[in-house]
Coordinates of C-alpha atoms in Angstrom, one line a residue:
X531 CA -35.1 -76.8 76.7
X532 CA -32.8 -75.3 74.1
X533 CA -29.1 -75.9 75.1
X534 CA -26.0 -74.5 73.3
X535 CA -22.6 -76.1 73.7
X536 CA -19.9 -73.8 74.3
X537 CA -18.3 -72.5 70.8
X538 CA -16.5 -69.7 68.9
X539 CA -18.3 -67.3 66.8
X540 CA -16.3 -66.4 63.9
X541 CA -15.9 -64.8 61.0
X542 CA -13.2 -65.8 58.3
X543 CA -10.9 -66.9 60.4
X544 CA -11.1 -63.8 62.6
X545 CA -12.4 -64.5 65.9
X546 CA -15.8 -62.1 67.2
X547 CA -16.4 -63.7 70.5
X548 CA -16.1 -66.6 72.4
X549 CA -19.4 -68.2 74.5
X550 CA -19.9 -70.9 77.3
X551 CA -22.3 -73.8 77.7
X552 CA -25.6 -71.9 77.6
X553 CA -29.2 -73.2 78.4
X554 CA -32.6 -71.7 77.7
X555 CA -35.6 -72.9 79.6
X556 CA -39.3 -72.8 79.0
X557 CA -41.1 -69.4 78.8
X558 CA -37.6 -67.6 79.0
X559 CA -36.8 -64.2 77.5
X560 CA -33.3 -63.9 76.8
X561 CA -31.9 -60.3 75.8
X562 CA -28.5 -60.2 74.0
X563 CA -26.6 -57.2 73.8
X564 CA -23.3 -56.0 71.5
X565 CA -21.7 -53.5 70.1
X566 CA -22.5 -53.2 66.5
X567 CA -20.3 -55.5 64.7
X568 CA -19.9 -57.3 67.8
X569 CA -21.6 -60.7 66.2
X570 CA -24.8 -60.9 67.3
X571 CA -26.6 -61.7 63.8
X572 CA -23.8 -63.8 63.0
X573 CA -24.8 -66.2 66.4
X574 CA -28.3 -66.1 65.3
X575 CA -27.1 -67.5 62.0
X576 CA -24.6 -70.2 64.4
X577 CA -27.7 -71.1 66.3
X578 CA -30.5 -71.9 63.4
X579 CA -27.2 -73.9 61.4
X580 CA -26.8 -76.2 64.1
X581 CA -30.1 -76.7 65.0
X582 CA -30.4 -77.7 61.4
X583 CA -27.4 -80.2 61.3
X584 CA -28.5 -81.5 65.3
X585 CA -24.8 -80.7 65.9
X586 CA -23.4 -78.5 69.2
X587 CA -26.9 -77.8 69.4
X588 CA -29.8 -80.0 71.7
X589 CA -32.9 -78.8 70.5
X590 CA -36.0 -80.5 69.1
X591 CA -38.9 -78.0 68.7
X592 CA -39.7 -76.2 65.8
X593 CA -37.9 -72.3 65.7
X594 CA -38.4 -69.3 63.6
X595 CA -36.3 -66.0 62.8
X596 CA -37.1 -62.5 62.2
X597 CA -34.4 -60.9 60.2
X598 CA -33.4 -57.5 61.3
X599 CA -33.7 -56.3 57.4
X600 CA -37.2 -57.4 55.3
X601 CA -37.2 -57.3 51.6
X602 CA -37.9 -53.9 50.4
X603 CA -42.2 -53.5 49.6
X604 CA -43.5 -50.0 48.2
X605 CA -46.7 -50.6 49.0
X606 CA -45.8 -51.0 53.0
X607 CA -43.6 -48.7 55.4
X608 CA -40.7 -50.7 57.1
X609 CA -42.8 -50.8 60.3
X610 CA -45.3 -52.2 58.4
X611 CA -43.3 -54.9 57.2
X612 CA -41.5 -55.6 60.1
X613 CA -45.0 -56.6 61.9
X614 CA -46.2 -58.6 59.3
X615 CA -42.8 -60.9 59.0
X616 CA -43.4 -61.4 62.9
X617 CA -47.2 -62.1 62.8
X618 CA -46.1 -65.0 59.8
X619 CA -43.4 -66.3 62.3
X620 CA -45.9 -66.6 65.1
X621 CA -48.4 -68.5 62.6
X622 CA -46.3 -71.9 62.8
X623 CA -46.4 -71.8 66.6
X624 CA -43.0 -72.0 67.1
X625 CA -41.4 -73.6 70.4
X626 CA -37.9 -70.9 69.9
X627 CA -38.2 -67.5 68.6
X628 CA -35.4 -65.4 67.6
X629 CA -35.8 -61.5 67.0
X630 CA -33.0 -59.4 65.6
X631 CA -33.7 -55.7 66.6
X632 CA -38.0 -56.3 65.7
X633 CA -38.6 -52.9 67.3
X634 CA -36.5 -50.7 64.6
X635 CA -38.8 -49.2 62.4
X636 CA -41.6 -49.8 64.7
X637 CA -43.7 -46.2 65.6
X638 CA -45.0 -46.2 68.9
X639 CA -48.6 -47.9 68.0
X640 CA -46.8 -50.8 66.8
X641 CA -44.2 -50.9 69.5
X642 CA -46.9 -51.2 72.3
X643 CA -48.5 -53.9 69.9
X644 CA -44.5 -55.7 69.8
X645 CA -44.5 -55.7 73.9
X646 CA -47.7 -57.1 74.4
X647 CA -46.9 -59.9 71.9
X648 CA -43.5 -60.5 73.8
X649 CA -45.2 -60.8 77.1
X650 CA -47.8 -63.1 75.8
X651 CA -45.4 -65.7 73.5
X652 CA -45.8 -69.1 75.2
X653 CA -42.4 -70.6 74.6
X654 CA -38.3 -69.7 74.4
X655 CA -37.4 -66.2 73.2
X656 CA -33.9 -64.8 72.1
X657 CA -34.0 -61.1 71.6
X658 CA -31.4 -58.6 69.8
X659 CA -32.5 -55.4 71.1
X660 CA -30.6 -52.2 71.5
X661 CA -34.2 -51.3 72.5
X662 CA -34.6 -50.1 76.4
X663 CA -38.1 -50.5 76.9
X664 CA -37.8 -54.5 75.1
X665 CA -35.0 -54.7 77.1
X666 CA -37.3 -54.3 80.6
X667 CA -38.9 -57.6 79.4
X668 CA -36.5 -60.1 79.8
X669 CA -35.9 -62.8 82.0
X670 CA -31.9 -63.0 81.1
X671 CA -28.9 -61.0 79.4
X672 CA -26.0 -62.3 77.3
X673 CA -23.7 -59.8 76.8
X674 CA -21.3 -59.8 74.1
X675 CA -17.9 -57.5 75.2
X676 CA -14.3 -57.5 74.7
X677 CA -14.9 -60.7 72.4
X678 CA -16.9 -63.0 75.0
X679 CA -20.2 -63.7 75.5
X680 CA -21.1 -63.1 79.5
X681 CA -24.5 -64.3 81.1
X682 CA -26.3 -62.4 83.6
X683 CA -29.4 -64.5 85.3
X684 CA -30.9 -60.8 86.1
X685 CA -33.4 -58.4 84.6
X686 CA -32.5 -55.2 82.5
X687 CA -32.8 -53.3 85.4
X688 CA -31.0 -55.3 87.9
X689 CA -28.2 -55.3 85.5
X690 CA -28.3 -51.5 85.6
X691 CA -28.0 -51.3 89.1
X692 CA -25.1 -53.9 89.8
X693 CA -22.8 -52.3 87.1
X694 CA -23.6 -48.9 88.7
X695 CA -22.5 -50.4 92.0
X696 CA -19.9 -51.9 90.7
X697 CA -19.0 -49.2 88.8
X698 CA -18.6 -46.7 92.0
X699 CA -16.7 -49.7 93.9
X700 CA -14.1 -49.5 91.6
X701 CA -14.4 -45.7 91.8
X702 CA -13.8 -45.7 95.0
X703 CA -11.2 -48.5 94.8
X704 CA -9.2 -46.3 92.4
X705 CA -9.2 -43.1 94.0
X706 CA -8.0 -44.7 97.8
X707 CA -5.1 -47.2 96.2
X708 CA -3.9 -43.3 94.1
X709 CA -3.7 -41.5 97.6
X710 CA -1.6 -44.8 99.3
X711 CA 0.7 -44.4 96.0
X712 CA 1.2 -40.5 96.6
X713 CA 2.1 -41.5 100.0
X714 CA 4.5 -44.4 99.0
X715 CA 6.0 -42.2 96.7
X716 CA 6.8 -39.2 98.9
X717 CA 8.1 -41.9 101.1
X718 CA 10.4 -43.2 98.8
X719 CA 11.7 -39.6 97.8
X720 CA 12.6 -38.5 101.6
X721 CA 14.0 -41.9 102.0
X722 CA 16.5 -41.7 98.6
X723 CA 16.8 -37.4 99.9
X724 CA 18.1 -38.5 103.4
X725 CA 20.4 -41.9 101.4
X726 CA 21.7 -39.2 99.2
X727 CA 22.5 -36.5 102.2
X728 CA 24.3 -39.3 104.0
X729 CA 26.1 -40.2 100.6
X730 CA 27.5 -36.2 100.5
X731 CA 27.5 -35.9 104.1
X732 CA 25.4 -33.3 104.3
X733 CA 28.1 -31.0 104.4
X734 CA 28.9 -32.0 107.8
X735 CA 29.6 -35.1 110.0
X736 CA 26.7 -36.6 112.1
X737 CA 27.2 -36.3 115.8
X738 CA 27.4 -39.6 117.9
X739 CA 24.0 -38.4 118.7
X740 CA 22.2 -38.7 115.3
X741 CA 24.1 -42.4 114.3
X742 CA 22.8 -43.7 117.8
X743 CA 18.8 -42.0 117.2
X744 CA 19.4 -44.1 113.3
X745 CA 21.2 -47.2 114.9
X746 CA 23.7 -46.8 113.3
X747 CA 27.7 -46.6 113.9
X748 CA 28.7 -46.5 110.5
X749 CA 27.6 -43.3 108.3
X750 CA 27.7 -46.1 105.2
X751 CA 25.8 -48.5 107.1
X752 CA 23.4 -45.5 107.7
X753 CA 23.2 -44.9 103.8
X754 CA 22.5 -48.2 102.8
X755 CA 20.3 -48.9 104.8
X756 CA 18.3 -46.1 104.2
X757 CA 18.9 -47.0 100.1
X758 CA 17.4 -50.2 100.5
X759 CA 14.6 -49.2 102.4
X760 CA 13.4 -46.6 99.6
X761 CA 13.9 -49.5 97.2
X762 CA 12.0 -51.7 99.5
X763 CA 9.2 -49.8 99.2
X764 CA 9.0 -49.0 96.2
X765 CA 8.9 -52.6 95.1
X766 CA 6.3 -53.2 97.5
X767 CA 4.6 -50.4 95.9
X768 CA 4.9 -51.8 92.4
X769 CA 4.0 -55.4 93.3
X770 CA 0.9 -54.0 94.1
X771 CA -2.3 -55.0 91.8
X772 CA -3.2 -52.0 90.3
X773 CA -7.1 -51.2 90.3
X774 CA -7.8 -49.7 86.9
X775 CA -9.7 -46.1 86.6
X776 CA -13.2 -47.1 85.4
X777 CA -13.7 -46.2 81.8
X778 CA -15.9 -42.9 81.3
X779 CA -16.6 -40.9 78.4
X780 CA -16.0 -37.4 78.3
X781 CA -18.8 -35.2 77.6
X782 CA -18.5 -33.5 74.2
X783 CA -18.0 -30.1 74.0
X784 CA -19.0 -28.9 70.5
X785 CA -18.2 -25.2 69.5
X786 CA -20.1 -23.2 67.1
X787 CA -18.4 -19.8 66.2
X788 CA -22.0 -18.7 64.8
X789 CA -23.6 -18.8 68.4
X790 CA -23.7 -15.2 69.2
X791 CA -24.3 -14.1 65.5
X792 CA -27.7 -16.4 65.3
X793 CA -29.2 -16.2 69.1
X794 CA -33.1 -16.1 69.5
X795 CA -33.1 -15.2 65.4
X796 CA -35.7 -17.4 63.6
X797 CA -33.7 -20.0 61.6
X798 CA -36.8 -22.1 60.6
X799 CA -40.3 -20.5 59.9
X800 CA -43.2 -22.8 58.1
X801 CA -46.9 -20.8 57.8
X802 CA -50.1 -22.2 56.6
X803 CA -48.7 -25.0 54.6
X804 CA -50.3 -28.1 53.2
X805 CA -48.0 -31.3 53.3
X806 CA -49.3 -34.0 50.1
X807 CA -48.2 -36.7 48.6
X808 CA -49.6 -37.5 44.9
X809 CA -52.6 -35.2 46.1
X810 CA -53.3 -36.8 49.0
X811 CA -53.4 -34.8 51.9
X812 CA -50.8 -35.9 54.7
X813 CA -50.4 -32.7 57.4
X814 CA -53.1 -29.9 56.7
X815 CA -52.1 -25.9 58.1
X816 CA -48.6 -26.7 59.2
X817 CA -47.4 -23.5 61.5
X818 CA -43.7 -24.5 62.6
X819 CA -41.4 -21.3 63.7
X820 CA -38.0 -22.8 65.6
X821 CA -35.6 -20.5 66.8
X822 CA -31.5 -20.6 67.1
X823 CA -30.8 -23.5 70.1
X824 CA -35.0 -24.8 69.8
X825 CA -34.5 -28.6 70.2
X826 CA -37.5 -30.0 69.0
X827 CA -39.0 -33.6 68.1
X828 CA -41.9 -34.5 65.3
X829 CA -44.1 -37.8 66.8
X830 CA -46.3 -39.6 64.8
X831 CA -47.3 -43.0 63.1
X832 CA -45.6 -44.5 60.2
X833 CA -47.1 -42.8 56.9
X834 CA -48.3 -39.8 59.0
X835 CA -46.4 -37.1 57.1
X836 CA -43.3 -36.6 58.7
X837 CA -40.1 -37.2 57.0
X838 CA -42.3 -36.4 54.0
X839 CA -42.8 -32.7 55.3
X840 CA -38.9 -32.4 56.2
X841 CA -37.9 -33.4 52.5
X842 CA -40.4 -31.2 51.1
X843 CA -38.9 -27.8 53.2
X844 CA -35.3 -29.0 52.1
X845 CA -36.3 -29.2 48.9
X846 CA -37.7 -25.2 49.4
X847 CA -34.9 -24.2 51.9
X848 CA -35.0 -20.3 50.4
X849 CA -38.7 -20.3 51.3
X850 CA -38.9 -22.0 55.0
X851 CA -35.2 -21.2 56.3
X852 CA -32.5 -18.4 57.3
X853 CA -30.3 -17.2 54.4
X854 CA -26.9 -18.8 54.4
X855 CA -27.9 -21.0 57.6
X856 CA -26.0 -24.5 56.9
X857 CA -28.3 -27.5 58.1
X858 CA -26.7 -31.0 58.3
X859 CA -29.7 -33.5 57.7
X860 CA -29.3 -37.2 58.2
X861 CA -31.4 -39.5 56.8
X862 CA -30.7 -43.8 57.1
X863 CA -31.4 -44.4 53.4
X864 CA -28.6 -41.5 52.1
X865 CA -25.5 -41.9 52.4
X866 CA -22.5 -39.4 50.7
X867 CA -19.7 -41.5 51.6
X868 CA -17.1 -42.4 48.9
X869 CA -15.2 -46.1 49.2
X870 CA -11.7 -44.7 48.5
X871 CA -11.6 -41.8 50.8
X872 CA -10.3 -42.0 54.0
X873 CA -12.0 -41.6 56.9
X874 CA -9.6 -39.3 59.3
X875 CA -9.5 -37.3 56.1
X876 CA -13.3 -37.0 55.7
X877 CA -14.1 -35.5 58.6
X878 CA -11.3 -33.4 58.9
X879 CA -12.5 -31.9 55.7
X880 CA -16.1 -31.7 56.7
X881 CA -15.7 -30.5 59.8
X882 CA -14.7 -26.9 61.6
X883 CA -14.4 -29.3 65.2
X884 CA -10.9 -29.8 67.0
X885 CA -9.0 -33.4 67.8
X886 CA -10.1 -33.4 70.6
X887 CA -14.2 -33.3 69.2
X888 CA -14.1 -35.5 66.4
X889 CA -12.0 -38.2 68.0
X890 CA -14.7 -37.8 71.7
X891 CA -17.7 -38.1 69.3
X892 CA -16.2 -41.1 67.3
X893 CA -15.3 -42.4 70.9
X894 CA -18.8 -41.8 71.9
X895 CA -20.6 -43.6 69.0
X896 CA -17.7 -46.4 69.5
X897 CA -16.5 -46.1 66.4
X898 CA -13.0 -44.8 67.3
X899 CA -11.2 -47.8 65.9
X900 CA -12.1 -46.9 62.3
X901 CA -10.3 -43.1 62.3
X902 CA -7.4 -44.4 60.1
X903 CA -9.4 -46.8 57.9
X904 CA -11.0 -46.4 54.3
X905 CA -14.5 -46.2 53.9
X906 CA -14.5 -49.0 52.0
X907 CA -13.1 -51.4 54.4
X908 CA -16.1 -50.2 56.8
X909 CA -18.8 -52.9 57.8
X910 CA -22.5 -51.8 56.9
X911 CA -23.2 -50.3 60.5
X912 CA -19.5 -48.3 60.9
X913 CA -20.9 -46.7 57.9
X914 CA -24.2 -45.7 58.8
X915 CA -21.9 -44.4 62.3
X916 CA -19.6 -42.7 60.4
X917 CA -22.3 -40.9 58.4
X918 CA -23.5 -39.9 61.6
X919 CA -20.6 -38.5 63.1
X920 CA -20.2 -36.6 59.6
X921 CA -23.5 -34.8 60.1
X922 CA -23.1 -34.4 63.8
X923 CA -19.8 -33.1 63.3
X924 CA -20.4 -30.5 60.4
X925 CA -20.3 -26.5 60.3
X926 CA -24.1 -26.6 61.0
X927 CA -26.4 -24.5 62.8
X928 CA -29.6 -26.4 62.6
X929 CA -29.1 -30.3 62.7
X930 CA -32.2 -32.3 61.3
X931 CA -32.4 -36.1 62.3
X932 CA -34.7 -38.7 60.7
X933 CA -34.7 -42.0 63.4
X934 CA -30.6 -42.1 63.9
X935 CA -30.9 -44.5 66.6
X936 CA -32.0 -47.4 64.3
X937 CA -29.0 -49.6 64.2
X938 CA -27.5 -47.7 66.8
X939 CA -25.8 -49.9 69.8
X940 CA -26.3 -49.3 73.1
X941 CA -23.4 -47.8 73.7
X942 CA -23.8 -45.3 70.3
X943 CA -27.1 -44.3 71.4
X944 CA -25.7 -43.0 75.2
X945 CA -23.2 -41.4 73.0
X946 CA -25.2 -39.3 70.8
X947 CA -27.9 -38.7 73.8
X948 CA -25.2 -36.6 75.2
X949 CA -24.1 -34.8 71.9
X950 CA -27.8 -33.4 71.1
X951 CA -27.7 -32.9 75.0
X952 CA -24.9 -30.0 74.6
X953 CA -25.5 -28.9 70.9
X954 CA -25.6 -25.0 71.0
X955 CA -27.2 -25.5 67.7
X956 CA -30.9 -26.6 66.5
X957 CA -32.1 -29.4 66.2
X958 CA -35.3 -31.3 64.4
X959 CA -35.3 -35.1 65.8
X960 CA -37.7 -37.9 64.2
X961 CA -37.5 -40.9 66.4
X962 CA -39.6 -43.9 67.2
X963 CA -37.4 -44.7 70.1
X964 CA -39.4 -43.4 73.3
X965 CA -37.0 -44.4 76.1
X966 CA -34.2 -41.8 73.9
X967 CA -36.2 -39.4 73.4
X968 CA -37.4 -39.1 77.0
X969 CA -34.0 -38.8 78.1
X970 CA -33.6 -35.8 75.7
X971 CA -36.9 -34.2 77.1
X972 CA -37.0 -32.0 73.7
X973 CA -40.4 -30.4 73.0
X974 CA -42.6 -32.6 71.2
X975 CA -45.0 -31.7 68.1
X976 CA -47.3 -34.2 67.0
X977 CA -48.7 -35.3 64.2
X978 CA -52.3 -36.7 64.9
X979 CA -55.1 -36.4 62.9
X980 CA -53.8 -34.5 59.7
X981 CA -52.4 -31.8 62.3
X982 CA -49.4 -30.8 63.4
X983 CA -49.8 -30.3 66.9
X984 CA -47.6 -27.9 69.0
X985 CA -46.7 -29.1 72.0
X986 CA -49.5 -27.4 74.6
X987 CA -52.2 -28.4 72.0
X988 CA -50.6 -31.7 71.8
X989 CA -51.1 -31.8 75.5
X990 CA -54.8 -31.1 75.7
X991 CA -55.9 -33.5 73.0
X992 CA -54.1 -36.2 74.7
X993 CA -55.9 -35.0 77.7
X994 CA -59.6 -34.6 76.1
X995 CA -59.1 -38.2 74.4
X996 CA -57.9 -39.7 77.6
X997 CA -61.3 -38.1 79.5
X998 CA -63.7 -39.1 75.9
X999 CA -62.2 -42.4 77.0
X1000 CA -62.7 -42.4 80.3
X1001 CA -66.3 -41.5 79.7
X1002 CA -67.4 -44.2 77.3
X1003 CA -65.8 -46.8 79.1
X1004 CA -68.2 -46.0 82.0
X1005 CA -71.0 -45.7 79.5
X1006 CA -70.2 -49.2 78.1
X1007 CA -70.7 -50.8 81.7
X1008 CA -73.5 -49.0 82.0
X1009 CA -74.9 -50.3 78.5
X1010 CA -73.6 -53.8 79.0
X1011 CA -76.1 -54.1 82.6
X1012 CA -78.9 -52.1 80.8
X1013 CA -81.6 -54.9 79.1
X1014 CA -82.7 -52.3 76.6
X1015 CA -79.4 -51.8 74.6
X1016 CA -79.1 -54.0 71.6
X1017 CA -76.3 -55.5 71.5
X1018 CA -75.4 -53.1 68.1
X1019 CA -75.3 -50.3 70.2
X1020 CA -73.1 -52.3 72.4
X1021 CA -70.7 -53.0 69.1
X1022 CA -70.6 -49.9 68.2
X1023 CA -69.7 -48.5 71.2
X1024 CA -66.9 -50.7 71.7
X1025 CA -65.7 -49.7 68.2
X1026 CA -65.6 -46.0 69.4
X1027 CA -63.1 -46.8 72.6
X1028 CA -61.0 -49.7 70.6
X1029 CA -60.7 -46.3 67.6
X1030 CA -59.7 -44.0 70.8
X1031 CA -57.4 -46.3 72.1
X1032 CA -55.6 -47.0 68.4
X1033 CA -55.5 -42.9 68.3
X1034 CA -53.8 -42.4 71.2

């Protein structure tokens, strides 16, 4: 059992978040969600210290951390790196294992390989994940928000579902306690109207009639009265707990004055071309033709080609593109930021977008907060955000994104789902993240086997391989109860399904 006295996280002298006694049992996946900036690291640092100086801390097993960032290797993609750091932490059999964010960088090969090793670790896990699909393996959430660290004994899922709930509750809540305000308030008004007729006197006396139907015999008796009921209420009405309007964010509406000037014209047209790399052959017969408003995504494995084939039609933009088209292009190791500018100013100078835009998309990303700042005083993450929103928020017509979600908060992520969403423009995505991008539902091209695949071809191959497989699994029963297979044919056999099944 791992058990965590209740603390501050901190960092120089500024507060990040408070947490409570916490307690991690045997076999127990723990996902821990935050905001970027929000700590998270910083705890996993917190944790390992103490566990180290057998202070605040009651744990005796041996641990092991994955870092988030692994030293830099030209010889291995980041994916690749990523996998071999976990694979050395599992090699010490540790009793705790901490991962921060394993699954960025990850294609989807390697992803599936991640799960299965999650599922099958035999001991305490604590997971930083702004990853969906990880997210649907755990046990338990801590939640880091508003500076304080929350736990939820539920599933990702669960957790969903209750906030929903809760979410329309309070909805509801709102909406029922504004209509009994209205009401308290027209109150109020015909009761100060009716004070102040009685104050004038209407321009007439009341009849013995009307001061007996109000009680009254006094036409000042009558006025105060009816003064100190409308005050009445409306103290009643502001003693009242106020239920707060659940926060939402407004959908962004981008506007591109080129729309009607570049609809259904070809902005992006690639024929018989031969992606390389030092003479190697990467993607063979590339044949990509996008239209204005095409929102399209490129799948394939680490090293298979693909953010090598975008930089090499950027670097010929006069041969694959539309004269004079402007294409914003995002890429996580470029950044164009300078340290002294500031930030409010840097958008507003790279950017045709309203207010009301830029300061909904900041919003979105949750990145608001650092409008009036300088880009030097930006944390590492607010930067990669912020040269983000800069893209995003550029006069573009055709909007080319290599993996923006890595680093991306949960939060972020929901933000810029719904910018690509309602971008008139186009859009080229490269993303590992499979739960985003089947919330986008772009068409997908994929790179498999030196080929570019278009996204009906892409669906048959997946559907011949999943039949070839279907096949030689039946065959390999078949061989396995037959006496006169050698067991080589066996082997090699079972070679042929494990390749399929690697290929898929």
């Amino acid at each position: 059992m791992l058990q965590i006295s209740k603390g501050i996280i901190s960092i120089n002298d500024s507060i990040l978040f408070t947490f409570p006694n916490l307690i991690v049992h045997s076999d127990e996946i723990i996902g821990i969600i935050g905001d970027n900036g929000a700590g998270k690291t910083t705890f996993f640092n917190y944790i390992i210290k103490n566990i180290r100086r057998k202070k605040l801390i009651n744990f005796n097993g041996t641990y092991s951390l994955v870092k988030q960032i692994q030293p830099t290797d030209d010889m291995k993609s980041g994916g690749e790196r990523t996998k071999a750091a976990i694979i050395e932490s599992l090699e010490s059999h540790p009793a705790l294992l901490m991962l921060d964010e394993p699954s960025t960088n990850l294609d989807t090969t390697q992803q599936v390989w991640l799960k299965d090793i999650i599922n099958s670790f035999n001991g305490k896990l604590l997971l930083i994940t702004h990853d969906e699909s990880l997210l649907n393996l755990v046990n338990s959430l801590w939640i880091i928000n508003d500076k304080k660290l929350t736990v939820y004994n539920e599933s990702y899922s669960e957790f969903l579902l209750n906030k929903e709930k809760s979410y329309k509750k309070q909805l509801t809540s709102y909406k029922q306690q504004q209509i009994q305000i209205s009401k308290w308030k027209k109150q109020i008004q015909k009761r100060e109207q009716r004070a102040e007729r009685l104050k004038k006197g209407n321009g007439r006396k009341l009849s013995s009639s009307e001061k007996k139907a109000a009680g009254m015999t006094s036409h000042d008796t009558m006025e105060r009265k009816m003064q100190k009921s409308a005050k009445s209420l409306e103290s009643r009405m502001n003693r009242t707990i106020k239920v707060q309007r659940p926060r939402t964010v407004k959908p962004i509406k981008f506007v591109d004055p080129n729309t009607k000037l570049l609809d259904s014209r070809t902005v992006l047209n690639i024929k018989d071309t031969t992606i390389k790399i030092n003479d190697r052959i990467l993607i063979d017969d590339v044949n990509l033709k996008l239209k204005y408003g095409d929102h399209i995504q490129i799948t394939g494995k680490n090293g298979s080609g693909k953010t090598t084939m975008i930089k090499m039609v950027l670097r010929h933009k006069e041969k694959f593109f539309l004269n004079h088209i402007s294409i914003g292009y995002f890429d996580q190791n470029h950044t164009s930021l300078a340290d002294k500018d500031k930030v409010n100013s840097l958008i507003r100078a790279s950017s045709d977008q309203n207010s009301q835009t830029i300061f909904a998309t900041f919003s979105a990303l949750g990145i608001k907060e650092i409008l009036p700042r300088k880009v030097s005083e930006l944390s590492g993450g607010q930067k990669v955000k912020l040269q983000l929103a800069k893209i995003l928020l550029g006069p573009h017509q055709l909007l080319i994104l290599d993996e923006p979600t890595n680093y991306l908060d949960l939060r972020a992520k929901k933000g810029l789902e719904d910018f690509l969403i309602n971008y008139p423009g186009t859009i080229i995505l490269i993303n590992h993240d499979i739960d985003f991008t089947e919330k986008l539902n772009f068409k997908t091209y994929n790179i498999k086997n030196k080929k570019l695949l278009n996204p009906i071809l892409n669906n048959h191959y997946s559907s011949s391989e999943d039949n070839n497989l279907l096949l030689l699994k039946q065959r390999l029963g078949t061989f396995i109860t037959d006496p006169n297979i050698s067991m080589e044919e066996i082997k090699d056999l079972q070679n042929k399904i494990k390749k399929l099944e690697t290929n898929r």
